[in-house]
Short mmCIF file of C-alpha atoms in Angstrom, two decimals:
data_model
loop_
_atom_site.label_atom_id
_atom_site.label_comp_id
_atom_site.label_asym_id
_atom_site.label_seq_id
_atom_site.Cartn_x
_atom_site.Cartn_y
_atom_site.Cartn_z
CA MET A 1 -39.76 38.29 -27.07
CA LYS A 2 -41.86 40.60 -24.92
CA ASN A 3 -45.62 40.62 -25.53
CA LEU A 4 -45.27 37.46 -27.57
CA VAL A 5 -48.36 36.70 -29.63
CA TYR A 6 -49.20 33.66 -31.63
CA ALA A 7 -50.99 33.11 -34.92
CA LEU A 8 -52.89 29.93 -35.70
CA PHE A 9 -52.25 29.43 -39.40
CA LEU A 10 -53.57 25.98 -40.23
CA LEU A 11 -54.90 22.81 -38.68
CA ILE A 12 -54.18 19.90 -41.00
CA ILE A 13 -55.84 16.52 -40.71
CA LEU A 14 -55.41 13.67 -43.12
CA ALA A 15 -58.48 11.72 -42.06
CA ALA A 16 -60.57 10.18 -44.81
CA CYS A 17 -63.88 11.11 -43.19
CA LYS A 18 -64.77 14.78 -43.53
CA ASP A 19 -66.96 14.64 -40.44
CA ASP A 20 -64.01 13.87 -38.14
CA GLU A 21 -63.48 16.64 -35.63
CA ILE A 22 -60.05 18.17 -35.24
CA ASP A 23 -58.66 18.03 -31.71
CA PRO A 24 -56.48 21.13 -31.25
CA LYS A 25 -54.38 19.19 -28.76
CA THR A 26 -53.25 16.59 -31.29
CA SER A 27 -52.66 18.50 -34.53
CA PHE A 28 -51.76 22.12 -35.13
CA THR A 29 -49.31 24.54 -36.73
CA LYS A 30 -48.46 27.75 -34.90
CA ILE A 31 -46.19 30.71 -35.50
CA TYR A 32 -45.11 32.96 -32.64
CA ASP A 33 -44.63 36.60 -33.59
CA SER A 34 -43.09 39.51 -31.72
CA PHE A 35 -43.29 43.28 -31.84
CA ARG A 36 -39.47 43.40 -31.83
CA SER A 37 -38.49 44.06 -35.43
CA ASP A 38 -34.84 44.38 -34.39
CA GLN A 39 -34.62 40.83 -33.06
CA SER A 40 -34.43 37.50 -34.84
CA TYR A 41 -35.40 34.24 -33.15
CA TYR A 42 -33.81 30.87 -33.85
CA PRO A 43 -35.42 27.95 -32.02
CA ILE A 44 -33.15 25.14 -30.90
CA ASP A 45 -35.28 22.40 -29.36
CA ILE A 46 -38.68 21.52 -27.94
CA VAL A 47 -39.81 19.09 -25.25
CA ALA A 48 -43.26 17.90 -24.19
CA THR A 49 -43.93 18.42 -20.46
CA GLU A 50 -46.76 17.33 -18.17
CA THR A 51 -48.62 20.58 -18.85
CA GLY A 52 -47.60 21.45 -22.41
CA PHE A 53 -44.26 22.25 -24.03
CA LEU A 54 -41.01 24.09 -23.45
CA VAL A 55 -39.16 25.72 -26.34
CA LEU A 56 -35.49 26.70 -26.16
CA THR A 57 -34.56 29.49 -28.53
CA SER A 58 -31.61 31.71 -29.26
CA GLN A 59 -31.85 35.38 -30.19
CA SER A 60 -29.57 37.48 -32.32
CA LEU A 61 -27.76 40.07 -30.22
CA LYS A 62 -26.83 43.17 -32.16
CA ASN A 63 -25.76 45.45 -29.32
CA THR A 64 -22.99 43.89 -27.27
CA ASP A 65 -19.65 45.12 -26.03
CA ASP A 66 -17.94 42.07 -27.48
CA ASP A 67 -16.32 42.30 -30.89
CA ARG A 68 -18.17 39.08 -31.73
CA ASN A 69 -21.94 38.75 -31.49
CA TYR A 70 -23.28 35.68 -29.73
CA SER A 71 -26.82 34.36 -29.39
CA GLY A 72 -29.05 35.26 -26.45
CA VAL A 73 -30.98 32.62 -24.48
CA GLN A 74 -34.74 32.39 -24.14
CA LEU A 75 -37.24 29.82 -22.86
CA ILE A 76 -40.90 29.83 -23.96
CA GLU A 77 -43.61 27.92 -22.13
CA LEU A 78 -46.64 26.67 -24.11
CA ASP A 79 -49.81 24.89 -23.07
CA GLU A 80 -50.90 21.51 -24.50
CA GLU A 81 -52.52 23.20 -27.52
CA GLY A 82 -49.35 25.13 -28.29
CA ASN A 83 -50.68 28.43 -26.95
CA TYR A 84 -48.23 30.88 -25.44
CA VAL A 85 -48.13 30.87 -21.62
CA ALA A 86 -44.94 32.60 -20.49
CA GLU A 87 -41.33 33.29 -21.35
CA THR A 88 -38.04 34.15 -19.76
CA THR A 89 -35.06 35.81 -21.41
CA LEU A 90 -31.71 35.39 -19.69
CA ASN A 91 -29.48 38.37 -19.12
CA ALA A 92 -27.41 38.68 -22.30
CA GLU A 93 -24.51 40.12 -20.30
CA GLN A 94 -24.31 36.83 -18.36
CA TYR A 95 -25.40 33.96 -20.62
CA ASP A 96 -25.44 33.16 -24.33
CA SER A 97 -25.12 30.47 -27.02
CA PRO A 98 -27.59 27.79 -25.87
CA ILE A 99 -27.30 24.31 -27.35
CA GLY A 100 -29.71 21.38 -27.60
CA ASP A 101 -31.02 18.89 -27.09
CA PHE A 102 -33.33 19.11 -24.12
CA MET A 103 -32.43 16.17 -21.90
CA THR A 104 -35.26 14.73 -19.79
CA ILE A 105 -34.64 13.15 -16.40
CA ASP A 106 -37.78 12.39 -14.37
CA ASP A 107 -39.80 15.62 -14.48
CA MET A 108 -36.86 17.93 -15.16
CA TYR A 109 -35.46 19.15 -18.49
CA TYR A 110 -31.81 20.09 -18.98
CA PHE A 111 -29.85 22.07 -21.56
CA VAL A 112 -26.40 23.66 -21.79
CA MET A 113 -25.22 27.19 -22.60
CA MET A 114 -22.19 29.31 -21.71
CA ASP A 115 -21.58 32.38 -19.56
CA ASN A 116 -19.84 35.60 -20.57
CA ASN A 117 -16.47 33.96 -19.89
CA LYS A 118 -17.40 31.13 -22.30
CA ARG A 119 -17.63 28.59 -19.47
CA ALA A 120 -20.23 25.85 -19.86
CA GLN A 121 -23.38 26.13 -17.73
CA LEU A 122 -26.00 23.45 -17.08
CA ALA A 123 -29.59 24.72 -16.92
CA SER A 124 -32.49 22.72 -15.47
CA VAL A 125 -36.18 23.58 -15.62
CA GLY A 126 -39.48 21.90 -14.79
CA SER A 127 -42.80 22.29 -16.58
CA SER A 128 -42.86 25.96 -15.56
CA ILE A 129 -40.06 28.27 -16.59
CA GLU A 130 -40.15 29.81 -13.12
CA SER A 131 -38.26 26.74 -11.89
CA LEU A 132 -35.12 27.51 -13.95
CA VAL A 133 -31.84 26.75 -12.13
CA ILE A 134 -28.34 27.35 -13.57
CA THR A 135 -25.32 25.30 -12.43
CA PRO A 136 -21.72 26.05 -13.53
CA LEU A 137 -19.80 23.03 -14.79
CA SER A 138 -16.53 22.08 -13.15
CA ASN A 139 -13.13 21.31 -14.73
CA GLY A 140 -13.09 24.58 -16.66
CA LEU A 141 -15.14 23.30 -19.60
CA THR A 142 -15.71 26.02 -22.18
CA TRP A 143 -17.37 26.61 -25.55
CA PRO A 144 -20.09 23.87 -25.36
CA LEU A 145 -20.92 22.39 -28.78
CA ALA A 146 -23.43 19.56 -28.19
CA ALA A 147 -24.99 17.56 -25.36
CA SER A 148 -26.99 14.38 -24.90
CA LEU A 149 -28.08 12.01 -22.17
CA SER A 150 -26.06 8.96 -21.16
CA THR A 151 -27.62 5.60 -20.31
CA ASN A 152 -27.20 6.27 -16.58
CA ASP A 153 -28.73 9.78 -16.72
CA ASN A 154 -25.55 11.79 -16.83
CA ILE A 155 -24.83 14.49 -19.39
CA ILE A 156 -22.52 13.74 -22.32
CA LEU A 157 -21.01 17.09 -23.26
CA LEU A 158 -18.97 17.97 -26.34
CA SER A 159 -16.95 21.17 -25.97
CA PHE A 160 -13.96 23.13 -27.27
CA ASP A 161 -11.09 24.33 -25.10
CA GLY A 162 -10.75 27.57 -27.09
CA THR A 163 -7.34 26.60 -28.48
CA ASP A 164 -6.73 23.23 -30.08
CA GLN A 165 -8.78 20.44 -28.47
CA THR A 166 -12.24 18.94 -28.78
CA ILE A 167 -13.33 17.54 -25.41
CA ILE A 168 -15.96 14.92 -24.63
CA SER A 169 -17.03 14.79 -20.99
CA LEU A 170 -19.37 12.95 -18.64
CA VAL A 171 -21.07 15.42 -16.32
CA ASN A 172 -23.16 14.75 -13.21
CA LEU A 173 -26.34 16.74 -12.64
CA ASP A 174 -24.57 18.74 -9.93
CA GLY A 175 -22.20 20.08 -12.60
CA THR A 176 -19.22 17.86 -11.75
CA ALA A 177 -17.36 16.57 -14.79
CA THR A 178 -16.30 13.05 -13.80
CA THR A 179 -14.51 12.14 -17.05
CA ASN A 180 -12.85 14.23 -19.75
CA ALA A 181 -11.20 13.01 -22.95
CA ALA A 182 -9.45 15.56 -25.17
CA TYR A 183 -8.63 15.13 -28.87
CA SER A 184 -6.61 17.47 -31.07
CA ILE A 185 -8.46 19.51 -33.68
CA GLY A 186 -5.13 20.13 -35.43
CA THR A 187 -2.53 22.84 -35.23
CA ASN A 188 -3.79 25.02 -38.08
CA ASN A 189 -5.31 28.25 -36.77
CA ASP A 190 -7.86 28.17 -39.59
CA ILE A 191 -9.50 25.06 -38.16
CA ALA A 192 -10.01 26.77 -34.78
CA ALA A 193 -11.49 29.75 -36.60
CA VAL A 194 -14.31 27.64 -38.05
CA ILE A 195 -15.42 26.76 -34.51
CA PHE A 196 -15.45 30.41 -33.45
CA ASP A 197 -17.42 31.23 -36.61
CA HIS A 198 -19.90 28.51 -35.64
CA PHE A 199 -20.65 30.43 -32.44
CA THR A 200 -20.70 33.94 -33.85
CA ASP A 201 -22.67 33.31 -37.05
CA PRO A 202 -24.35 29.88 -36.89
CA GLU A 203 -26.79 30.77 -39.67
CA ARG A 204 -23.93 30.91 -42.20
CA TYR A 205 -21.14 28.95 -40.54
CA GLY A 206 -22.93 26.51 -38.26
CA LEU A 207 -21.48 22.99 -38.10
CA PRO A 208 -23.41 19.78 -37.25
CA PHE A 209 -21.96 18.96 -33.84
CA PHE A 210 -23.57 16.08 -31.91
CA CYS A 211 -22.64 13.33 -29.45
CA GLY A 212 -24.07 10.18 -27.86
CA GLN A 213 -23.50 6.74 -26.39
CA LEU A 214 -23.53 3.33 -28.10
CA SER A 215 -22.81 0.97 -25.21
CA GLU A 216 -21.66 1.05 -21.61
CA THR A 217 -18.12 1.96 -22.66
CA THR A 218 -18.45 3.30 -26.23
CA TYR A 219 -19.30 6.91 -27.00
CA TYR A 220 -19.29 8.96 -30.18
CA PHE A 221 -19.17 12.57 -31.25
CA ASN A 222 -19.38 14.48 -34.51
CA GLY A 223 -16.82 17.24 -34.23
CA ILE A 224 -13.50 18.62 -35.36
CA TYR A 225 -10.72 16.03 -35.05
CA ASP A 226 -7.36 16.19 -36.86
CA HIS A 227 -8.37 19.15 -39.08
CA THR A 228 -11.57 17.43 -40.20
CA LEU A 229 -15.26 17.25 -39.29
CA SER A 230 -15.37 13.59 -38.29
CA LEU A 231 -17.54 11.04 -36.53
CA VAL A 232 -15.27 9.88 -33.71
CA PHE A 233 -15.79 6.71 -31.65
CA THR A 234 -14.16 6.58 -28.24
CA ASN A 235 -14.00 4.73 -24.95
CA LEU A 236 -12.90 8.06 -23.42
CA GLY A 237 -9.27 7.03 -23.58
CA GLN A 238 -6.26 8.93 -24.88
CA ASN A 239 -7.00 8.08 -28.53
CA PRO A 240 -10.18 7.39 -30.50
CA THR A 241 -11.08 3.77 -31.14
CA GLY A 242 -12.33 4.59 -34.64
CA VAL A 243 -12.95 7.56 -36.92
CA CYS A 244 -15.25 8.18 -39.87
CA GLN A 245 -13.55 11.11 -41.54
CA GLY A 246 -15.19 13.89 -43.47
CA GLN A 247 -13.32 16.14 -45.89
CA GLY A 248 -12.13 19.15 -43.94
CA THR A 249 -15.38 20.96 -43.22
CA ASP A 250 -16.53 20.47 -46.83
CA GLY A 251 -17.89 17.00 -46.18
CA GLY A 252 -19.13 14.87 -43.30
CA LEU A 253 -22.20 13.74 -41.43
CA THR A 254 -25.02 16.14 -40.61
CA ALA A 255 -27.23 13.88 -38.47
CA LEU A 256 -27.07 10.32 -37.19
CA LEU A 257 -29.39 7.87 -35.40
CA PRO A 258 -28.00 4.60 -33.97
CA LEU A 259 -30.32 1.68 -34.76
CA PRO A 260 -31.10 -1.37 -32.60
CA SER A 261 -29.62 -3.58 -35.33
CA GLY A 262 -26.21 -1.95 -34.89
CA GLY A 263 -26.40 0.18 -38.04
CA TYR A 264 -27.18 3.89 -38.38
CA SER A 265 -29.65 6.11 -40.15
CA LEU A 266 -27.66 9.06 -41.36
CA PHE A 267 -27.75 12.27 -43.37
CA GLY A 268 -24.55 13.76 -44.72
CA TYR A 269 -23.04 16.18 -47.19
CA GLN A 270 -20.13 16.32 -49.62
CA PHE A 271 -19.48 19.89 -50.75
CA ASN A 272 -22.88 20.99 -52.15
CA ASP A 273 -24.41 17.50 -52.40
CA ASN A 274 -26.41 15.74 -49.68
CA PHE A 275 -26.92 12.02 -49.11
CA ILE A 276 -29.13 9.74 -47.03
CA GLN A 277 -28.54 6.21 -45.77
CA PRO A 278 -31.51 4.78 -43.81
CA ASN A 279 -29.51 1.81 -42.52
CA GLN A 280 -25.75 2.06 -42.87
CA ALA A 281 -23.05 0.00 -41.15
CA ILE A 282 -20.14 2.05 -39.80
CA ALA A 283 -17.12 0.32 -38.26
CA ASN A 284 -16.21 1.93 -34.93
CA ASP A 285 -12.73 0.41 -34.62
CA VAL A 286 -11.02 1.56 -37.85
CA VAL A 287 -10.64 4.71 -39.94
CA THR A 288 -13.26 5.11 -42.66
CA SER A 289 -14.62 7.99 -44.74
CA SER A 290 -18.12 9.43 -44.99
CA ILE A 291 -17.67 9.95 -48.74
CA ASN A 292 -18.20 6.20 -49.14
CA PHE A 293 -21.81 6.62 -48.03
CA MET A 294 -22.79 8.99 -50.87
CA ASN A 295 -24.09 6.52 -53.42
CA VAL A 296 -26.83 8.77 -54.81
CA PRO A 297 -26.92 12.54 -54.12
CA PHE A 298 -30.29 13.89 -52.99
CA SER A 299 -30.48 17.01 -55.15
CA GLU A 300 -33.83 18.07 -53.66
CA TYR A 301 -32.19 19.26 -50.46
CA LYS A 302 -30.56 22.63 -49.88
CA SER A 303 -26.77 22.64 -49.88
CA ARG A 304 -25.47 21.80 -46.39
CA THR A 305 -28.96 21.78 -44.98
CA PRO A 306 -29.52 21.16 -41.27
CA ALA A 307 -30.99 17.70 -40.68
CA ASN A 308 -32.51 15.73 -37.82
CA ILE A 309 -33.40 12.05 -37.44
CA VAL A 310 -35.75 10.29 -35.00
CA SER A 311 -37.04 6.73 -34.77
CA TYR A 312 -40.78 6.13 -35.14
CA GLU A 313 -42.69 2.92 -34.36
CA ARG A 314 -45.99 1.94 -35.99
CA ASN A 315 -47.68 -1.45 -35.70
CA GLY A 316 -44.47 -3.12 -34.59
CA THR A 317 -42.42 -1.73 -37.51
CA MET A 318 -39.55 0.68 -36.89
CA TYR A 319 -39.02 3.68 -39.13
CA SER A 320 -36.52 6.51 -39.39
CA VAL A 321 -37.97 9.97 -39.90
CA ILE A 322 -35.30 12.09 -41.58
CA ALA A 323 -36.00 15.83 -41.72
CA ALA A 324 -34.08 18.37 -43.80
CA GLU A 325 -34.61 21.57 -45.79
CA THR A 326 -35.34 21.51 -49.51
CA GLN A 327 -34.13 23.83 -52.26
CA SER A 328 -37.60 25.43 -52.26
CA ARG A 329 -37.20 26.28 -48.54
CA GLN A 330 -39.62 23.69 -47.26
CA ILE A 331 -39.00 21.12 -44.54
CA ALA A 332 -39.24 17.59 -45.94
CA LEU A 333 -40.00 14.71 -43.57
CA ASN A 334 -38.90 11.51 -45.29
CA VAL A 335 -39.98 8.27 -43.58
CA PHE A 336 -37.88 5.13 -44.19
CA ASP A 337 -38.56 1.52 -43.26
CA ILE A 338 -35.42 0.59 -41.36
CA ALA A 339 -35.56 -3.08 -42.36
CA THR A 340 -35.83 -2.42 -46.11
CA SER A 341 -34.32 1.11 -46.36
CA GLU A 342 -37.29 2.06 -48.56
CA SER A 343 -38.98 5.45 -48.40
CA VAL A 344 -42.58 4.88 -47.29
CA GLY A 345 -43.84 8.46 -47.07
CA VAL A 346 -42.89 12.11 -47.47
CA LEU A 347 -44.50 15.15 -45.85
CA LYS A 348 -43.44 18.71 -46.70
CA ILE A 349 -43.98 21.70 -44.44
CA GLY A 350 -44.17 25.19 -45.89
CA ASN A 351 -45.59 26.82 -48.97
CA ILE A 352 -45.13 30.51 -49.63
CA ASN A 353 -42.88 31.51 -46.72
CA PRO A 354 -39.49 29.79 -46.31
CA TYR A 355 -39.19 27.32 -43.44
CA THR A 356 -35.99 26.22 -41.74
CA LEU A 357 -35.50 23.22 -39.47
CA SER A 358 -34.43 23.16 -35.83
CA SER A 359 -35.63 19.94 -34.25
CA ILE A 360 -38.01 17.00 -34.53
CA LYS A 361 -39.19 14.86 -31.62
CA VAL A 362 -41.65 12.04 -30.95
CA ASP A 363 -43.79 12.48 -27.82
CA GLU A 364 -45.16 9.80 -25.50
CA ASP A 365 -48.37 9.52 -27.55
CA ASN A 366 -46.44 8.89 -30.79
CA ASN A 367 -47.14 12.34 -32.22
CA LEU A 368 -44.37 14.04 -34.17
CA LEU A 369 -43.20 17.50 -33.05
CA VAL A 370 -41.48 19.73 -35.59
CA LEU A 371 -39.76 22.97 -34.57
CA GLY A 372 -38.15 25.58 -36.78
CA THR A 373 -38.10 29.10 -38.12
CA THR A 374 -40.23 30.90 -40.66
CA LEU A 375 -40.38 34.51 -41.82
CA VAL A 376 -43.11 36.93 -40.78
CA SER A 377 -43.75 39.76 -43.24
CA GLY A 378 -41.11 38.17 -45.42
CA ARG A 379 -38.14 39.24 -43.30
CA PHE A 380 -38.52 38.62 -39.56
CA PRO A 381 -37.31 35.16 -38.40
CA ARG A 382 -39.85 33.76 -35.95
CA VAL A 383 -40.51 30.43 -34.23
CA PHE A 384 -42.95 27.91 -35.69
CA PHE A 385 -44.15 24.71 -34.06
CA LYS A 386 -46.06 21.93 -35.82
CA LYS A 387 -47.59 18.94 -34.06
CA ILE A 388 -48.44 16.00 -36.35
CA SER A 389 -50.81 13.49 -34.79
CA LYS A 390 -50.11 9.76 -34.79
CA LYS A 391 -53.17 9.34 -37.06
CA GLU A 392 -51.63 11.70 -39.58
CA MET A 393 -48.40 9.74 -39.34
CA SER A 394 -50.30 6.48 -39.91
CA ASP A 395 -51.97 7.95 -42.98
CA LEU A 396 -48.61 9.20 -44.23
CA ILE A 397 -46.81 5.86 -43.98
CA GLN A 398 -47.75 3.68 -46.97
#
């Protein structure tokens, strides 16, 4: 994204007093354009640093020697007002297919991608993109699908062996995989093909892979298991301890947030319908089905929309902020009271141009960060970043 420029479209403030001044550090919406009309940009995740923000994006690669086209890797550095500072684009002949989320340990930020041999690589960067370091992962891990941080600051990595197994691993920051547990995706070649399609055309065939940790010994991942997109619970043994099955790849969970109470806030889909459960119990020691969670379809949302869920605290009350794309190509932020499961506020992003969702985060000051894609000139996918102040969030929650 050479010669990247930014456009300040709108500063929104929900304050009741018209004389309140807008602080550009606490509330803004920005779109980052490029002169490259032959490139499309698909942001993956954002993280607040000591000096501003880092944005991880992928780029469409149209001219490669591979029969399949993978996504290039780019990091963008922003200041605290969201203004462009610098960028780095990794050599597309060496690295591709970055995955989120950013994982923060002390003052370093980590993400995973793969090299041209499809081997997983761990990238670390500080507040400045000049500090980027790339570390190959051991144990021959390939085709990384999702990553998150463990309770003892190791990396939980979900990957695919390229043949017939989904693998969940614990990885040290030096790249050493200390634990690997492999589970069969099934023997049908068609089920492996959907994973390859996820890499080569995520806009059309992307699947909601994610992973995390529930307790010292219990982990979970959303991935392909036994021919089906399933939420799998595991103690990293030979077999899962519990499974919440989808329906092939036509149904399953899209996003999930473990709650302190032991339940989950979740977003899921069943064919073309979507559903939300702000506080849902899921047994992690038996086989269940995600179709049981679809009590009322949410017809407002786009079929198989991406979704993201974060927790948000206000005045001692915990909320789930569930973000997804609507039929009208807006991003809807739906805030639920976890204790009552009631919707207490909705904010929609987008008007004329379509907006797609990549990530939402809550920073240390309780501001909400929303990252995604919009179209410039009606046809060029570009990165947008919206920061919603904690005052705006307080005004939103009723």
